[in-house]
CSV table of N, CA and C in Angstrom, one decimal:
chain,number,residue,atom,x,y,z
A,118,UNK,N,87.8,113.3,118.0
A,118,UNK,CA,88.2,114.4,118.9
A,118,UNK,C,88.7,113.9,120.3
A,119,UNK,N,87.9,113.1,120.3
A,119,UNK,CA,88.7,112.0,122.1
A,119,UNK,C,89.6,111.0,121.9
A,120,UNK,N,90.0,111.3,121.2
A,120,UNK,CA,91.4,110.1,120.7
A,120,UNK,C,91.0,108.9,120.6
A,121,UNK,N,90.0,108.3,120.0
A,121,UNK,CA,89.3,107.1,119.7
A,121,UNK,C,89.4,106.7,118.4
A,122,UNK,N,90.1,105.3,117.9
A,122,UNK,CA,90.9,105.2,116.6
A,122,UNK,C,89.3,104.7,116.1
A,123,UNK,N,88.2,104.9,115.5
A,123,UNK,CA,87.0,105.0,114.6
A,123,UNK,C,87.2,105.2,113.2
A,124,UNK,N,86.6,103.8,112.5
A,124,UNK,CA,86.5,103.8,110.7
A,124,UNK,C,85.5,103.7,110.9
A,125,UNK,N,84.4,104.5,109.7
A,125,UNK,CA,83.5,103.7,108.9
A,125,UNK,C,83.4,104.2,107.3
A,126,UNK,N,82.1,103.7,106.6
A,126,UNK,CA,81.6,104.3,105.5
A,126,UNK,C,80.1,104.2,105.4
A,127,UNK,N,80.1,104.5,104.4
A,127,UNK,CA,78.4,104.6,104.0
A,127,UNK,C,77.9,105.0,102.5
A,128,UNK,N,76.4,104.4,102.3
A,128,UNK,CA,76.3,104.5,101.1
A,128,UNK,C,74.7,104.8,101.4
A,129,UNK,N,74.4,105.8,100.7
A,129,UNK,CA,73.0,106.6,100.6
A,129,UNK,C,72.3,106.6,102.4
A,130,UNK,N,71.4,105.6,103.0
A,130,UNK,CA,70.9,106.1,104.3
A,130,UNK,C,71.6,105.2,104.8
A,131,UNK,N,72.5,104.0,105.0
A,131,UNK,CA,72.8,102.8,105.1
A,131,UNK,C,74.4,103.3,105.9
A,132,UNK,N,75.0,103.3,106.9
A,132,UNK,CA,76.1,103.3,107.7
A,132,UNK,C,76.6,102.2,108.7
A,133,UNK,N,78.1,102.4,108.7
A,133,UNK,CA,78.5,101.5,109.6
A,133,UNK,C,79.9,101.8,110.5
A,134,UNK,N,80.3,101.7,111.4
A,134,UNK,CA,82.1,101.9,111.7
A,134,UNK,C,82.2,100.6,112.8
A,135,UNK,N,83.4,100.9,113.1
A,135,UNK,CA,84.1,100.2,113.7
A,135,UNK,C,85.1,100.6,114.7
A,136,UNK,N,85.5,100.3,115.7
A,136,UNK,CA,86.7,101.0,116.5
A,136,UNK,C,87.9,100.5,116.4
A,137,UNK,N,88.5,101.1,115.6
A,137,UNK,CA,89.7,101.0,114.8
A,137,UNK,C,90.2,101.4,113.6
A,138,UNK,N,91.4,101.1,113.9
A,138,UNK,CA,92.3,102.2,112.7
A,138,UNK,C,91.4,101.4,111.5
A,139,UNK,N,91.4,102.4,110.3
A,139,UNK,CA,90.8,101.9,109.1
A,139,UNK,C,91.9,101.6,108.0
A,140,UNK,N,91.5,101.9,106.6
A,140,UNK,CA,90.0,101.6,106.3
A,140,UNK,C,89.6,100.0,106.5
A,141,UNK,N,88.4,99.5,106.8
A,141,UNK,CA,88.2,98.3,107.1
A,141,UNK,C,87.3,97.9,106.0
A,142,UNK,N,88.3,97.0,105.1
A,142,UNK,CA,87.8,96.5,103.9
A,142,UNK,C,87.6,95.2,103.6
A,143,UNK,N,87.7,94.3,104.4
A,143,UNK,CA,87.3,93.1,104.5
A,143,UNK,C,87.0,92.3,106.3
A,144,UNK,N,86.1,91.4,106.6
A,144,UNK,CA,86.3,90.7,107.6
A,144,UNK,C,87.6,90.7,108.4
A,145,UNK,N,88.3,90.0,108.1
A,145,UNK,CA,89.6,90.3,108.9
A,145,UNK,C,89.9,91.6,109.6
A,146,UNK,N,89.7,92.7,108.2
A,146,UNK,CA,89.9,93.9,109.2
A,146,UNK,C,89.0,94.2,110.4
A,147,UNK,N,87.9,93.7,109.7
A,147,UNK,CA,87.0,94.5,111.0
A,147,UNK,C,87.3,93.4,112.4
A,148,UNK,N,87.2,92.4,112.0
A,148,UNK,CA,88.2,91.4,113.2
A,148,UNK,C,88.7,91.7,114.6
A,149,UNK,N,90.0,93.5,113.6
A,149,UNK,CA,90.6,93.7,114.9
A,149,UNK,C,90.0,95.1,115.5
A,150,UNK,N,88.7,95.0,115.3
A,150,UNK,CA,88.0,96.4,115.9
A,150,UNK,C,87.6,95.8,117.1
A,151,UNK,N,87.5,97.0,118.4
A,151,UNK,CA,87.4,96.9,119.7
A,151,UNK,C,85.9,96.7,120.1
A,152,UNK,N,85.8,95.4,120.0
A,152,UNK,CA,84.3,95.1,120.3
A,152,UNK,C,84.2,95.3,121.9
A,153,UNK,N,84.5,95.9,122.8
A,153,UNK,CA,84.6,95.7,124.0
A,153,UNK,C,84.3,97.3,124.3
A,154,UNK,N,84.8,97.9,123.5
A,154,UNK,CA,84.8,99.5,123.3
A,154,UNK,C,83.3,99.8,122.9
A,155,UNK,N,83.5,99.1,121.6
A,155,UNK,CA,81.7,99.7,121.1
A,155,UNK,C,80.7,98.9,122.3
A,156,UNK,N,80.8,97.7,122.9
A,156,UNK,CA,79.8,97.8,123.7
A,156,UNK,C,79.6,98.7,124.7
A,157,UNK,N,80.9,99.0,125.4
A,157,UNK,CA,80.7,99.9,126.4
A,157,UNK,C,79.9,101.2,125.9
A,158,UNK,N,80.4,101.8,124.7
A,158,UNK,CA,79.7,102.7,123.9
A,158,UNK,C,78.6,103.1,123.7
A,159,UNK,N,77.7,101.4,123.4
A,159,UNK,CA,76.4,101.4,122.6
A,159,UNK,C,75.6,101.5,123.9
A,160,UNK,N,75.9,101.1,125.0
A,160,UNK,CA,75.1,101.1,126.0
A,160,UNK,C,74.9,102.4,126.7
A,161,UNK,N,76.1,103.4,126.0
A,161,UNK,CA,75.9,104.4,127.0
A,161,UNK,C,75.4,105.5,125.7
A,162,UNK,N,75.5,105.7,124.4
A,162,UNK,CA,74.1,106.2,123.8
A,162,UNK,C,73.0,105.4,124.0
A,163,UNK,N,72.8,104.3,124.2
A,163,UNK,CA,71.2,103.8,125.2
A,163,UNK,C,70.6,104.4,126.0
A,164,UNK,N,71.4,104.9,127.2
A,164,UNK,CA,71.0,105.7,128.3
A,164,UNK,C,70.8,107.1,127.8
A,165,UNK,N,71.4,107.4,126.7
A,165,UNK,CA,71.2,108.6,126.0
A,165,UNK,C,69.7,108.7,125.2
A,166,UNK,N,69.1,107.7,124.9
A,166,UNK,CA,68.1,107.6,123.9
A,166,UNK,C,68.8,107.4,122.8
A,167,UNK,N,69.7,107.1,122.5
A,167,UNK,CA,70.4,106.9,120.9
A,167,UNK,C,70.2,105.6,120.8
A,168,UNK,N,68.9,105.2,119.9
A,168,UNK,CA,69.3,103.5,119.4
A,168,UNK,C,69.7,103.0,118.1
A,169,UNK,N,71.2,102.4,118.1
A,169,UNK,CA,72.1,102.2,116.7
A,169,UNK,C,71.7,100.4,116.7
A,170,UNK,N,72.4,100.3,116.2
A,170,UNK,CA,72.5,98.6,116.0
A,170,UNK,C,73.7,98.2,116.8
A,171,UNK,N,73.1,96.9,117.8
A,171,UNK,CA,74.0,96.5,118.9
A,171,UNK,C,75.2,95.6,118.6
A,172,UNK,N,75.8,95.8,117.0
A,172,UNK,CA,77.3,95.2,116.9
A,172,UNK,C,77.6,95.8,115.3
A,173,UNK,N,78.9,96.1,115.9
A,173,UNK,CA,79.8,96.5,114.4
A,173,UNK,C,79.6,95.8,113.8
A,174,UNK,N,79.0,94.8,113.3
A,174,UNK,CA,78.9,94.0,112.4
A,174,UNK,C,77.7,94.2,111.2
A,175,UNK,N,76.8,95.0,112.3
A,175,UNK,CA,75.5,95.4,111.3
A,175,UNK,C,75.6,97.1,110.6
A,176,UNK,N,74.7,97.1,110.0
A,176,UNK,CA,74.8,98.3,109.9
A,176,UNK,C,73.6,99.2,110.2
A,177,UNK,N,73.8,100.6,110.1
A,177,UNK,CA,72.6,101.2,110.7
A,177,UNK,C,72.3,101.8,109.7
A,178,UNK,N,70.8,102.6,109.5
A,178,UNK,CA,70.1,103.2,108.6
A,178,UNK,C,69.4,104.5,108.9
A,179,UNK,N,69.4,105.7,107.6
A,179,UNK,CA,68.4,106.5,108.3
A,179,UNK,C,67.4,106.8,107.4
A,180,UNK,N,66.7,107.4,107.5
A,180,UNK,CA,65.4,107.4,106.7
A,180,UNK,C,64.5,109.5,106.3
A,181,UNK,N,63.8,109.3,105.9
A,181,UNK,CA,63.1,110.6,105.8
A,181,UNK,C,62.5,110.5,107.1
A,182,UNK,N,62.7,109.8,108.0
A,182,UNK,CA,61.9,110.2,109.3
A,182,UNK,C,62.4,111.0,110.5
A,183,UNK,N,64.3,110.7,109.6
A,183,UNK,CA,65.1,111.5,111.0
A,183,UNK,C,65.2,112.7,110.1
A,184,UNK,N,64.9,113.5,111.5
A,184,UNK,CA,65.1,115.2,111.0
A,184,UNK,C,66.7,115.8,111.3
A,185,UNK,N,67.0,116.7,111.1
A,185,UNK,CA,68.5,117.5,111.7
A,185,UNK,C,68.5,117.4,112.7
A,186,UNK,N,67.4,117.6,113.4
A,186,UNK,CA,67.6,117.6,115.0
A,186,UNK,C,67.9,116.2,115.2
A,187,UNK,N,67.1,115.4,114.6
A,187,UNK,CA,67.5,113.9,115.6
A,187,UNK,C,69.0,113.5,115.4
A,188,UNK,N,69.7,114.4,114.0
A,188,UNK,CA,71.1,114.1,114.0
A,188,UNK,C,72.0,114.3,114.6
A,189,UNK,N,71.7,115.9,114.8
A,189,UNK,CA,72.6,117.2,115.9
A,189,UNK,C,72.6,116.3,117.5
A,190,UNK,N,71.6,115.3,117.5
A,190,UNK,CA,71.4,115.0,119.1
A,190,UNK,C,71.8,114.1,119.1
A,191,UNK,N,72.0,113.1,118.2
A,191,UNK,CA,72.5,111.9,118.1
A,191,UNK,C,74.3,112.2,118.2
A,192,UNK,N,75.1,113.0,117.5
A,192,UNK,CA,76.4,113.6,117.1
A,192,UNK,C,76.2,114.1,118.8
A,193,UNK,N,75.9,114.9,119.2
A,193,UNK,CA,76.3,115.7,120.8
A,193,UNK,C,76.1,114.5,121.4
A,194,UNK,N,75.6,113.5,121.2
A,194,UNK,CA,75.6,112.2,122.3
A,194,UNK,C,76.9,111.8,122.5
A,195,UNK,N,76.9,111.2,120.5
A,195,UNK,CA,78.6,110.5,120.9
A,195,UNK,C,79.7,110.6,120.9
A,196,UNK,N,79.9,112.7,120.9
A,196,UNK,CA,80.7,113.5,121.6
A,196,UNK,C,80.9,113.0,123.0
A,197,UNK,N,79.3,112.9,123.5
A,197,UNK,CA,79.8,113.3,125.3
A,197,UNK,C,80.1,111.8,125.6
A,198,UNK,N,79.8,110.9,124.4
A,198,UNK,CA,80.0,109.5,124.9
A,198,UNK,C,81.7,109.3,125.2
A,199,UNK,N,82.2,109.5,124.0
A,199,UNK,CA,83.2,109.3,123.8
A,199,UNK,C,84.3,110.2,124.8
A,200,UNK,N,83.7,111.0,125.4
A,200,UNK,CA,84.6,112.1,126.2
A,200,UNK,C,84.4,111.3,127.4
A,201,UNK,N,83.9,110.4,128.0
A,201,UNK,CA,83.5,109.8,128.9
A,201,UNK,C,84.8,108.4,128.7
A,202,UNK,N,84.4,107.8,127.9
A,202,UNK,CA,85.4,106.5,127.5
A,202,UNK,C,86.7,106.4,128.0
């Protein structure tokens, strides 16, 4: 919605993206994703309480522990993150 070129995918609790045009299907691709971008990013859902994994490289997970709410709050985070950027 903020004009931020963002791929990922995911399989069952297990997610990942990257900042950049997709789809990113091998090393290389992810290569030319804006590591400079997601750090600025990750630090500012930090100050939000959002804690992901600190490089596109890993991936993040969710579990039966996160409820709707922790999702709904997580998603309005990095709305307002990205509206910031």
């Amino acid at each position: 919605d903020a004009g931020h070129a963002v791929c990922g995918g995911h399989i069952s609790g297990m997610f990942g993206f990257f900042f950049c045009e997709g789809p990113v299907t091998c090393f290389a691709d992810a290569t030319k994703s804006d590591t400079a971008k997601f750090a600025k990013w990750h630090r500012k859902m930090l100050e939000r309480g959002i804690y992901l994994a600190p490089s596109q490289y890993e991936a993040g997970f969710t579990g039966l522990c996160h409820t709707e709410e922790d999702v709904e709050k997580t998603l309005a985070a990095a709305k307002e993150v990205f509206a910031e950027l």
